[in-house]
Tab-separated table of C-alpha atoms in Angstrom:
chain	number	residue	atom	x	y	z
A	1	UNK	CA	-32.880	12.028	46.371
A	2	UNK	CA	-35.780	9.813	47.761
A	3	UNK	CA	-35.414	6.658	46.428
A	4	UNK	CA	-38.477	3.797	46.861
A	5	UNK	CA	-37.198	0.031	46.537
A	6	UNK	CA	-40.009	-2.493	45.680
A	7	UNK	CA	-39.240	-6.127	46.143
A	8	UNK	CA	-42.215	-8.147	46.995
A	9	UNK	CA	-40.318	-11.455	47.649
A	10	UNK	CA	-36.823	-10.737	48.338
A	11	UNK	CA	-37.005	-8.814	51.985
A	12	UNK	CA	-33.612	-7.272	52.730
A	13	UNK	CA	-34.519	-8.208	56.121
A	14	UNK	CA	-34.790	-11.809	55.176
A	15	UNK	CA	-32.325	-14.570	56.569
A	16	UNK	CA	-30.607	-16.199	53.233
A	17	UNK	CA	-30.347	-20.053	51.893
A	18	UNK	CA	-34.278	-20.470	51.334
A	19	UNK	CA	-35.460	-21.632	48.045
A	20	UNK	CA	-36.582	-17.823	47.335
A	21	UNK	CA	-34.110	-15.859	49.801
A	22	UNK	CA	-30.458	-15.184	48.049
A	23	UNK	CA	-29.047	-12.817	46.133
A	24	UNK	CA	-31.630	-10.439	45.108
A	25	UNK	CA	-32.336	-9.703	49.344
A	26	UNK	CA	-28.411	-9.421	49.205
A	27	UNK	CA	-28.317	-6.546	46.504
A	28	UNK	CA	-31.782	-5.081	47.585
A	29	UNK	CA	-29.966	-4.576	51.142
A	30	UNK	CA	-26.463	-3.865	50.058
A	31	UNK	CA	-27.574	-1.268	47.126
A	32	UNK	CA	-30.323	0.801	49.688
A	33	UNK	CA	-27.619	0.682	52.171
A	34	UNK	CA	-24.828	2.278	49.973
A	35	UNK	CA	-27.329	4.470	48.308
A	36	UNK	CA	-28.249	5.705	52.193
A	37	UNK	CA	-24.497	6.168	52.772
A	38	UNK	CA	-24.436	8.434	49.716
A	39	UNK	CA	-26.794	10.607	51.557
A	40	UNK	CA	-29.928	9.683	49.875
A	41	UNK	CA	-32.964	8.761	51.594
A	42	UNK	CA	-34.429	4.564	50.643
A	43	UNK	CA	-37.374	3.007	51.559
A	44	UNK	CA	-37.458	-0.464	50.809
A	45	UNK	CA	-41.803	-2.116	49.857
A	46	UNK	CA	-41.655	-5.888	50.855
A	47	UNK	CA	-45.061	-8.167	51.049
A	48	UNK	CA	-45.479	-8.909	54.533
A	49	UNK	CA	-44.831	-12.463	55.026
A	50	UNK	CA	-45.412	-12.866	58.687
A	51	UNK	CA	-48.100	-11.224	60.877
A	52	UNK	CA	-45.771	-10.635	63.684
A	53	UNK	CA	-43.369	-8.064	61.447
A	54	UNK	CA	-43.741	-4.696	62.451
A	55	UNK	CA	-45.140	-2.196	59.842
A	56	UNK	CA	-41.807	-0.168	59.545
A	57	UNK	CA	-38.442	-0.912	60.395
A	58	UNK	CA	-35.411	1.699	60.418
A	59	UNK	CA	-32.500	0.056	59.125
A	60	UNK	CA	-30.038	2.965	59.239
A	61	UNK	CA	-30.312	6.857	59.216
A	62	UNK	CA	-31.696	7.200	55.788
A	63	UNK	CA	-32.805	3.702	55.404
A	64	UNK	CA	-36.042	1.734	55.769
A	65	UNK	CA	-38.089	-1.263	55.310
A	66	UNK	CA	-41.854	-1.087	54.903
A	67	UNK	CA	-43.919	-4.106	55.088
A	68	UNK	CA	-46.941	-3.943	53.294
A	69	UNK	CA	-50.114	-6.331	53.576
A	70	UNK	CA	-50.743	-7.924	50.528
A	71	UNK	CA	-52.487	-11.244	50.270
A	72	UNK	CA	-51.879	-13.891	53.247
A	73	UNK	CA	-49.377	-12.724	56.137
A	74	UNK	CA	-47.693	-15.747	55.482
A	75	UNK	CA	-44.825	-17.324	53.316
A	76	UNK	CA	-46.314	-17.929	49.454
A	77	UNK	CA	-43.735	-19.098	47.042
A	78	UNK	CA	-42.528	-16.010	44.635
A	79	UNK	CA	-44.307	-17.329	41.761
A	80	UNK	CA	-47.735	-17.798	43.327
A	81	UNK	CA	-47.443	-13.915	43.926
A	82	UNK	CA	-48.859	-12.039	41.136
A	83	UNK	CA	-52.862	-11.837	42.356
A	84	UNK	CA	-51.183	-9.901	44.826
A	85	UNK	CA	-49.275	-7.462	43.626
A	86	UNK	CA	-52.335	-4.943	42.674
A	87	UNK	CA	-52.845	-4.885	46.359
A	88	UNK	CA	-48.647	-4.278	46.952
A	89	UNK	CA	-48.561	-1.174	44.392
A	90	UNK	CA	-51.885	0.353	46.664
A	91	UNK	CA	-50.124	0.125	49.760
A	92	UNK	CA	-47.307	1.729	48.520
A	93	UNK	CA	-49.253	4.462	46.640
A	94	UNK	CA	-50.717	4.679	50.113
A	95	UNK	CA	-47.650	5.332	52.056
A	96	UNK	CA	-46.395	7.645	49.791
A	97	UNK	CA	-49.400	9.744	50.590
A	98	UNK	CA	-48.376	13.480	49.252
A	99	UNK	CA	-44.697	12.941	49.107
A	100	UNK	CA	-44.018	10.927	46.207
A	101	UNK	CA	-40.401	10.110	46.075
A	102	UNK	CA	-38.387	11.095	43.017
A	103	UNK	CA	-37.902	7.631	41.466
A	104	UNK	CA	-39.134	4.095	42.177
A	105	UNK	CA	-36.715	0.850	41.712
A	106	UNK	CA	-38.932	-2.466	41.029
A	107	UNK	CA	-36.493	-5.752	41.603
A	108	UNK	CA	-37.781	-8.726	39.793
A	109	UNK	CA	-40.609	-8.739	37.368
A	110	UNK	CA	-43.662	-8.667	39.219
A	111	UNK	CA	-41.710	-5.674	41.951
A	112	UNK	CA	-42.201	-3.482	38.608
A	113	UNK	CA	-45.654	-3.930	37.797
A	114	UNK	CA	-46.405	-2.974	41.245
A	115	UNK	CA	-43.904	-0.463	40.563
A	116	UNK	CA	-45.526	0.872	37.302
A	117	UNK	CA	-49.309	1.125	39.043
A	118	UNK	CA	-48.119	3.020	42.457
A	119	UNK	CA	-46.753	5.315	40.240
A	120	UNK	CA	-49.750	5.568	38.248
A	121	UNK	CA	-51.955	5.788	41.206
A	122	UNK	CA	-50.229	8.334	42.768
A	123	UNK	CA	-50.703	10.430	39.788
A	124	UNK	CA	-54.472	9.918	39.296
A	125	UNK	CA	-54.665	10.768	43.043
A	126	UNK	CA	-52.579	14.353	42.918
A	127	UNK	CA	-53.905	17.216	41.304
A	128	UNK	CA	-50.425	18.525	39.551
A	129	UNK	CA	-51.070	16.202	35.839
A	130	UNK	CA	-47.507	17.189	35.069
A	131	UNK	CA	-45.256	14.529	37.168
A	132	UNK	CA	-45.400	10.978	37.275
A	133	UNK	CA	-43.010	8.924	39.502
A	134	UNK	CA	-40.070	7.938	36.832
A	135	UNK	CA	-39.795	3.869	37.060
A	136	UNK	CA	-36.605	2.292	37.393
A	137	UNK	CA	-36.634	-1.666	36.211
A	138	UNK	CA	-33.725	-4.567	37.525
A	139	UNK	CA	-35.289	-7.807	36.460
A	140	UNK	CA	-32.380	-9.940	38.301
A	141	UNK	CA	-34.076	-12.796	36.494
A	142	UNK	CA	-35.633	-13.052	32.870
A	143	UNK	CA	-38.910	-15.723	32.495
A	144	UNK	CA	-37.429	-16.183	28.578
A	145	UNK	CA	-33.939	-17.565	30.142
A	146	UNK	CA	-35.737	-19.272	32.225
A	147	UNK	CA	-37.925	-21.313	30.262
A	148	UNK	CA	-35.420	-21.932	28.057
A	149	UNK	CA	-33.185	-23.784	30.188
A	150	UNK	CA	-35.781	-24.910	32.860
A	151	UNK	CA	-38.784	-25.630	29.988
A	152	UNK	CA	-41.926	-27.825	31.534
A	153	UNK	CA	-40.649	-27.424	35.105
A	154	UNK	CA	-40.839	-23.834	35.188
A	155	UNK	CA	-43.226	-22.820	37.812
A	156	UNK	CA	-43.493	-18.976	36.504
A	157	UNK	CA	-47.350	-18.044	35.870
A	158	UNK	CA	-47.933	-17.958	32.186
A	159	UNK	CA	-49.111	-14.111	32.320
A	160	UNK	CA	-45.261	-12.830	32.621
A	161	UNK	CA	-44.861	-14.086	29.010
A	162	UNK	CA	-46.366	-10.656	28.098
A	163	UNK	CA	-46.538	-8.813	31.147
A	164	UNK	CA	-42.564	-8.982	31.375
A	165	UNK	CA	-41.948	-7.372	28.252
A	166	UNK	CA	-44.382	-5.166	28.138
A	167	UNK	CA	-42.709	-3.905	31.823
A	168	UNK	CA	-39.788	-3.464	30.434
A	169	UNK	CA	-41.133	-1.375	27.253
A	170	UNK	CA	-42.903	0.989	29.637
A	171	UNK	CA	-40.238	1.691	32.763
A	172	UNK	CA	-38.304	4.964	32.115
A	173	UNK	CA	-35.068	2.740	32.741
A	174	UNK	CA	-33.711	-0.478	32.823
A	175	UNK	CA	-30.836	-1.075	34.813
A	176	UNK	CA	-29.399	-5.254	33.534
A	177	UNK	CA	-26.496	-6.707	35.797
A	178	UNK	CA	-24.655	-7.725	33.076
A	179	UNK	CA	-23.697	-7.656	29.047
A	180	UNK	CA	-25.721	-10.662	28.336
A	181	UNK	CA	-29.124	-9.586	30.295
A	182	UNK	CA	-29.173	-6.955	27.275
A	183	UNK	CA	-29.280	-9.072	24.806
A	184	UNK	CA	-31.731	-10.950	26.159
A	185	UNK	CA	-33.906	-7.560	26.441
A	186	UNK	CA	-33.259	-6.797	23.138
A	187	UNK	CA	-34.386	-10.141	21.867
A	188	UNK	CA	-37.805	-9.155	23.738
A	189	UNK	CA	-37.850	-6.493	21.811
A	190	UNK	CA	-36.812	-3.607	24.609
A	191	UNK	CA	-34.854	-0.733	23.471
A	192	UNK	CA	-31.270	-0.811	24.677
A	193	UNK	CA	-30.855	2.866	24.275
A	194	UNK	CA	-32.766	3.144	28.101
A	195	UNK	CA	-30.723	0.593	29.343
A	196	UNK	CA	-27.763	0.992	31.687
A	197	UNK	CA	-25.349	-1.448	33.364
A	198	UNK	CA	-24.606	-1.715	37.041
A	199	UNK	CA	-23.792	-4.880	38.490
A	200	UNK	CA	-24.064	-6.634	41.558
A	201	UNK	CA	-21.454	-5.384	43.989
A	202	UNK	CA	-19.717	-7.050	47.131
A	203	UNK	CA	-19.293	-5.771	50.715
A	204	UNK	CA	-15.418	-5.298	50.367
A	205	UNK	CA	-15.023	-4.426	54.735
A	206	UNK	CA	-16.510	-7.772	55.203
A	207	UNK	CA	-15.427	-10.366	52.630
A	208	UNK	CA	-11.868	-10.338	52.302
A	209	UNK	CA	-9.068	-12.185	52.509
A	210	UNK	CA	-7.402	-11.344	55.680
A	211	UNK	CA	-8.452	-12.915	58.598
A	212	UNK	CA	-8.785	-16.421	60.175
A	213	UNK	CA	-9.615	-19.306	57.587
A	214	UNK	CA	-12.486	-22.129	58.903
A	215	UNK	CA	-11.185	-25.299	59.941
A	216	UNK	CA	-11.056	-28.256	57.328
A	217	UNK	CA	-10.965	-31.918	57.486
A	218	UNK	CA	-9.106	-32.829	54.261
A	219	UNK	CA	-6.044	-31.897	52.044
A	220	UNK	CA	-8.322	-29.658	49.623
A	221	UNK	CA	-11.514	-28.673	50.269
A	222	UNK	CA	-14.155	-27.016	47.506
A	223	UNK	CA	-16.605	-25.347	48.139
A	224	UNK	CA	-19.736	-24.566	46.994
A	225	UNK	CA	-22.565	-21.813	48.241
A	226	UNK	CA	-25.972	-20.763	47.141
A	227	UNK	CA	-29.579	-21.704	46.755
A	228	UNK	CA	-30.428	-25.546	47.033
A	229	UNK	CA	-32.153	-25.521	43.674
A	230	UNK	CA	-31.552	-27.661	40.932
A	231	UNK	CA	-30.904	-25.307	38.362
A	232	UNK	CA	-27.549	-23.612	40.660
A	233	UNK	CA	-26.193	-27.293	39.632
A	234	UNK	CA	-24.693	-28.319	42.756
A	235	UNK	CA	-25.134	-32.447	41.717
A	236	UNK	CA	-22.868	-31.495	38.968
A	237	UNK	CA	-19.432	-30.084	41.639
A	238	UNK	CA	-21.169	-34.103	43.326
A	239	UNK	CA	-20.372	-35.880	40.278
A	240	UNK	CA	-17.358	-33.761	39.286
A	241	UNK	CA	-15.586	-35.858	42.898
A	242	UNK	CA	-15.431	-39.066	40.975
A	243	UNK	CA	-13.966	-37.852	38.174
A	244	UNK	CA	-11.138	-36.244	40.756
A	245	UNK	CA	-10.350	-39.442	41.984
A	246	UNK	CA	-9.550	-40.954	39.138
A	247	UNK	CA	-7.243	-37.808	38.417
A	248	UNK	CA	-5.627	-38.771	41.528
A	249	UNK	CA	-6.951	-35.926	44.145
A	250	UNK	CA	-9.190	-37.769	46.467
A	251	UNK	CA	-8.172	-36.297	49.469
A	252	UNK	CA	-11.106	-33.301	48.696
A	253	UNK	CA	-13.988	-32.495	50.700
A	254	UNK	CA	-16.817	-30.553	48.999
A	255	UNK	CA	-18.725	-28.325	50.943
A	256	UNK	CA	-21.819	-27.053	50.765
A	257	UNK	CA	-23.339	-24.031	52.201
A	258	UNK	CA	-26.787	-23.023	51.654
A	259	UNK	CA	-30.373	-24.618	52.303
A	260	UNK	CA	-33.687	-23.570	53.775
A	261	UNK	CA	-32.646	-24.981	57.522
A	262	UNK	CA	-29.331	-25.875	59.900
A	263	UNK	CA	-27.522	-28.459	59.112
A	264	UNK	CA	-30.010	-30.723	61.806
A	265	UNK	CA	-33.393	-30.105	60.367
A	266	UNK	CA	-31.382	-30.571	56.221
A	267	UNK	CA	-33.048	-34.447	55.337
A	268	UNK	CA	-36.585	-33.168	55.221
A	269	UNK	CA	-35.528	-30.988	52.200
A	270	UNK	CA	-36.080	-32.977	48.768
A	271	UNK	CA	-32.979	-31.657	46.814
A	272	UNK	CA	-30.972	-32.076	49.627
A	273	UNK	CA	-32.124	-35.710	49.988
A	274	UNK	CA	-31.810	-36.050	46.214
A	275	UNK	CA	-27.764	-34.844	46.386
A	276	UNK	CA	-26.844	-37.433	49.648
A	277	UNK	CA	-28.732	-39.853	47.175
A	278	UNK	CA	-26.279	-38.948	44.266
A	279	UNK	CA	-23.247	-38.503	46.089
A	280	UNK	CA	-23.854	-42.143	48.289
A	281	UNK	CA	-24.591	-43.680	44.503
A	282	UNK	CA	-21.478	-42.223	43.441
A	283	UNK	CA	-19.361	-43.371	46.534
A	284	UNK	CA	-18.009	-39.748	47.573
A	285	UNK	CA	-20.431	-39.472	51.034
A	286	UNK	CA	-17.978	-39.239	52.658
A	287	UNK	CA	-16.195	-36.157	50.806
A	288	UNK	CA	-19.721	-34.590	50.760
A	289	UNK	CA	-19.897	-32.272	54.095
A	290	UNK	CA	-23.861	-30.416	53.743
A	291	UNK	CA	-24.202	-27.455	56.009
A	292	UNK	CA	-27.063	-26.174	55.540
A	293	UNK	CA	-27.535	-22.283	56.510
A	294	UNK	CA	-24.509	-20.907	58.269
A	295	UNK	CA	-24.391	-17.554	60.040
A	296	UNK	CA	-23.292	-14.243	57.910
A	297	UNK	CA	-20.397	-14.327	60.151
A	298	UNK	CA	-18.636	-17.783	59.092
A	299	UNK	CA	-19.199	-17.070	55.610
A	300	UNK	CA	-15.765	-15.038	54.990
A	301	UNK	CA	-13.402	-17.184	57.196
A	302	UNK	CA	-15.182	-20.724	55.049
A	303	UNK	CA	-14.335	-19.278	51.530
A	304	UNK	CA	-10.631	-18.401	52.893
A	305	UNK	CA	-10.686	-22.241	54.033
A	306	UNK	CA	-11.196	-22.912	50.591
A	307	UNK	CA	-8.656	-23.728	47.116
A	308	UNK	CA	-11.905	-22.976	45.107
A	309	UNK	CA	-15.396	-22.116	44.855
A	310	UNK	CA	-17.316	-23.575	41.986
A	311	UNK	CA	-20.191	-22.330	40.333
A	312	UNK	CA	-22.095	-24.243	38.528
A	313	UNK	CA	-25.577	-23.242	37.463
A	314	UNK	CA	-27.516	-23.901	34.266
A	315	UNK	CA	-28.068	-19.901	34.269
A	316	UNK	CA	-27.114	-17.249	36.590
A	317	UNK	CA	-28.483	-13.919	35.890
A	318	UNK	CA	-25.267	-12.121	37.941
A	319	UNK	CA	-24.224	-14.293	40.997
A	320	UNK	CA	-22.796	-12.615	44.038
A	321	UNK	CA	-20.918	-16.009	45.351
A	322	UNK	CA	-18.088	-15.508	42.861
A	323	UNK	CA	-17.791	-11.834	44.022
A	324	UNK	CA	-17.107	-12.958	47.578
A	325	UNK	CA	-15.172	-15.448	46.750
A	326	UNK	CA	-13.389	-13.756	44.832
A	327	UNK	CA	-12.996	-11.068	47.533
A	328	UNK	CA	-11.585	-13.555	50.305
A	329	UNK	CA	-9.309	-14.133	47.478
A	330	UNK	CA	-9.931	-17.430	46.564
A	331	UNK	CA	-10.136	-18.506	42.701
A	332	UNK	CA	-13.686	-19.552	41.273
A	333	UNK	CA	-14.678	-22.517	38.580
A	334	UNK	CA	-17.537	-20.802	36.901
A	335	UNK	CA	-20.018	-22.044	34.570
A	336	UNK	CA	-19.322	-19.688	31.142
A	337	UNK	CA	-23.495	-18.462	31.614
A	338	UNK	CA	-25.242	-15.255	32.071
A	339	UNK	CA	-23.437	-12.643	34.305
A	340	UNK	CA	-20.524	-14.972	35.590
A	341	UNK	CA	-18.958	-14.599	31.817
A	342	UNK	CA	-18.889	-11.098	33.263
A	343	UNK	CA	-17.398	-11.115	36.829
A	344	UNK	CA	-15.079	-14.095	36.638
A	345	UNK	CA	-12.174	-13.621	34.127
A	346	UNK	CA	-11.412	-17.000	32.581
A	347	UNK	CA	-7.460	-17.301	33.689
A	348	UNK	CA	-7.616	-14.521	35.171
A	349	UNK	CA	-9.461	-14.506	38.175
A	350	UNK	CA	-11.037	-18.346	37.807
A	351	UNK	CA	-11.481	-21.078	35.374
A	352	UNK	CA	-14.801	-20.987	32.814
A	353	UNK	CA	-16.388	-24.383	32.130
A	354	UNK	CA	-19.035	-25.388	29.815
A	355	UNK	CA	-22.264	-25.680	31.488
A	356	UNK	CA	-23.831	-28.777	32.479
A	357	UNK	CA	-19.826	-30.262	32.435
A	358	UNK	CA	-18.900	-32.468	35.307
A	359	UNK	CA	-16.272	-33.643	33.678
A	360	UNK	CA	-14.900	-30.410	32.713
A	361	UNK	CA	-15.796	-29.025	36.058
A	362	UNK	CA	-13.090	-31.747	37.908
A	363	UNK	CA	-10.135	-30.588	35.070
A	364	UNK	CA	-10.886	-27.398	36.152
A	365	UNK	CA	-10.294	-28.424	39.874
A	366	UNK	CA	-7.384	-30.692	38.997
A	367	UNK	CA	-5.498	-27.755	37.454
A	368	UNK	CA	-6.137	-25.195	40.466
A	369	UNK	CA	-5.730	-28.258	42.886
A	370	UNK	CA	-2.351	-29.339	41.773
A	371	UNK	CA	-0.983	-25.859	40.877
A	372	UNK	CA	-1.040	-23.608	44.189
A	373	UNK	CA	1.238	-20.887	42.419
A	374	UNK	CA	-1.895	-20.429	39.938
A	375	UNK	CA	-4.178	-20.632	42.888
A	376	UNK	CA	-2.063	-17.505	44.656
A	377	UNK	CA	-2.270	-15.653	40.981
A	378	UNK	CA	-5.707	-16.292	40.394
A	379	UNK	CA	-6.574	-14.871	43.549
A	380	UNK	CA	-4.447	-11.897	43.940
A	381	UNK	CA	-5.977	-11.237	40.793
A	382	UNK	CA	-9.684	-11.299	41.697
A	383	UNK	CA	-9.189	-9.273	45.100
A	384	UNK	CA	-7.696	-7.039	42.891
A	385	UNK	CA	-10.816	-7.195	40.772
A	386	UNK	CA	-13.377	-7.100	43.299
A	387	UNK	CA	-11.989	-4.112	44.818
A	388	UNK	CA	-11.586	-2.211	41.540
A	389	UNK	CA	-14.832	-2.518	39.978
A	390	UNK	CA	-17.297	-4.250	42.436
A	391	UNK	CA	-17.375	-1.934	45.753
A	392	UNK	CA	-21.017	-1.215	46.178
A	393	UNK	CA	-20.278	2.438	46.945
A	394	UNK	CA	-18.998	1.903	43.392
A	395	UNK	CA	-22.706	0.401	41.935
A	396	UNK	CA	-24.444	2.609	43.873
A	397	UNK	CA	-23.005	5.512	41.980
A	398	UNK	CA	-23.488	3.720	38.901
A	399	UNK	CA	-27.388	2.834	40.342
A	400	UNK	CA	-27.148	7.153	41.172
A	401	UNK	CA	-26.603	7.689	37.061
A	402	UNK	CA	-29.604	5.662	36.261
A	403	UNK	CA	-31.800	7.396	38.314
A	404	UNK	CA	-30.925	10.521	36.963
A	405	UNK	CA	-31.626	9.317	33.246
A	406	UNK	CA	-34.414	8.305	34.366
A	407	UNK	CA	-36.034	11.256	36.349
A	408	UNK	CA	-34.436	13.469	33.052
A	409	UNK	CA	-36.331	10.908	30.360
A	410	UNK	CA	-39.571	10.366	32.105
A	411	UNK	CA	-42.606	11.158	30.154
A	412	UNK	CA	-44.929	13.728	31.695
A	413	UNK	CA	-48.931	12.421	32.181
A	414	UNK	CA	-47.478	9.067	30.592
A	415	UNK	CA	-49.668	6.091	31.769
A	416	UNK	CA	-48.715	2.385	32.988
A	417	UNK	CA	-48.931	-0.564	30.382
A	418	UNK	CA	-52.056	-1.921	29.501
A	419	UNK	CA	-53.083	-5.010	31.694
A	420	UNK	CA	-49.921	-3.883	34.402
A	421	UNK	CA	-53.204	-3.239	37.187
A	422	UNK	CA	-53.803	-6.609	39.257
């Protein structure tokens, strides 16, 4: 099968920690990747973000990225993107030339408008009237979740209020990470029946949880990795430390990993100013160790240094963290939102806490910290879990089924959504 990957932010190639670079570059690269290995042959459209990236670049046998000029050669925050994204779908249409591939994946919202119009222009360039591309949908991210939690301070443009929806009304197939994402399509008013489930995945050869664990400084360390963002609620594991102490663990250091620099260049970043502000207010500096971007490499030995990873967020579409984390073996503290309701199993493989909980957030701790039996079971039982049901080989089969529904349900001569050209 030839397979064509848009993601017009989220580079595969992209290093990870930025304010717009995490998990959607992860599963973009993972998922082409696994799909290659299946014999299949991906091309992955990105927006070229820098004018000294080449215009192709072979990633593996079957496997490449395509940079396409669209708008500036320079970074431009994801959603300050959409003027762009008419020129995106034309380079892509371009590239495909005569040998349209047999199904196109858009990754976030604006990735399948560009989606919807290369396949549209490829069919008003082709004589044949009889095949249009098929148009696979993953939203990773839904603008009505994220008003509602994020309200006035979300920075989406106000045109995906309709354009999202009407996206996901016209792709052939939506693919949603998790049991709640179809809800919230059906609330938009999407038909489920084109909707299949296949969630993020985990790269089981690298995460796991044999191997050397990264030094620590204290008795217990948590830990806690992602996107320095408000909304992914790190403050909240900041002001869950005080409420340790009084339980009578304040031997803990909390770590965080993630950031748009190294550890050196961190201060100049506003949110990470804003947490040292909170967590020298709070009197836990000292507990607080920032690290800012950390190689790929480091990443599996620091969650084995860990007795749990917490994740916190207002709203997490999927989350990949707790999948690692859960692959090193170590037990997660999850927010009960979005996908995480779905990948950690609430004493089974982690803890669920409300959202927005400090409070609850240190029980949670207290319980795993003072119990290391229940830490052990816990995370037997997520390596277990990971391996079972979160290989990627395992979501790219899953991703395979899609595509087939898709290329089978695809409407011959159909047309893009009205307003979808930019």
């Amino acid at each position: 099968m030839k397979i064509a990957m848009i993601s017009e932010h989220a580079s595969p190639l992209a290093a990870l920690g930025g304010v717009d670079a995490g998990g959607q570059n992860v599963h973009v690269a993972a998922l082409s990747d696994a799909l290659a290995k299946r014999g299949h042959h991906v091309t992955v459209y990105t927006r070229r973000d820098s004018p000294e990236l080449p215009e192709r670049v072979q990633v593996g046998g079957r496997f490449e990225v395509v940079h396409v000029d669209a708008g500036p050669a320079c970074h431009i925050p994801k959603d300050e993107l959409l003027p762009y994204m008419g020129l995106l779908a034309d380079g892509v249409a371009n590239d495909w030339s005569q040998r349209p591939p047999d199904v196109v994946h858009g990754h976030f919202w604006m990735s399948g408008l560009a989606a919807l119009d290369a396949a549209a222009l490829d069919a008003a360039g082709r004589p044949e009237q009889d095949y249009r591309v098929p148009v696979v949908q993953t939203f990773h991210a839904l603008g009505t979740v994220k008003r509602r939690h994020q309200g006035a301070e979300d920075t989406s443009p106000p045109e995906r209020r309709w354009l999202e929806p009407g996206l996901g009304r016209s792709a052939d197939r939506i693919i949603a990470t998790c049991s709640d994402e179809v809800f919230e399509l059906k609330a938009m008013g999407i038909n489920t029946g084109k909707i299949s489930i296949a969630p993020c995945g985990v790269d089981l050869g690298f995460f796991s949880a044999d191997g050397p664990a990264a030094d620590r400084q204290r008795r217990h360390r948590v830990l806690s990795v992602g996107r320095l963002v408000p909304r992914k609620g790190v403050d909240l594991v900041i002001r869950a430390l005080p409420y340790l102490q009084d339980a009578g663990f304040d031997d803990v250091e909390l770590m965080i990993v993630g950031g748009g620099a190294e550890s050196g260049a961190l201060h100049a970043d506003p949110e990470v100013r804003r947490l040292l502000d909170l967590a020298e207010e709070l009197g836990v500096s000292e507990q607080v160790n920032l690290q800012g971007q950390v190689s790929r490499g480091e990443m599996p030995g620091i969650f084995r240094s860990a007795d749990a990873v917490v994740c916190a967020p207002w709203y997490e579409p999927f989350g990949i963290v707790p999948l690692e984390a859960m692959a090193c073996g170590v037990p997660v503290v999850a927010a009960a939102v979005g996908g995480l309701r779905d990948t950690v199993v609430d004493h089974g493989t982690g803890l669920h806490v409300p959202p927005r909980d400090p409070e609850a957030i240190a029980s949670a701790l207290a319980l795993l910290l003072d119990n290391p039996a229940l830490r052990a079971e816990l995370g037997t039982a997520g390596k277990r879990r990971a391996r079972t049901r979160y290989s990627w080989d395992r979501v790219a089969a899953e991703t395979e089924k899609a595509y087939q529904l898709a290329m089978a349900g695809a409407t011959a001569g159909a047309v893009p959504m009205e307003g979808a050209a930019l």
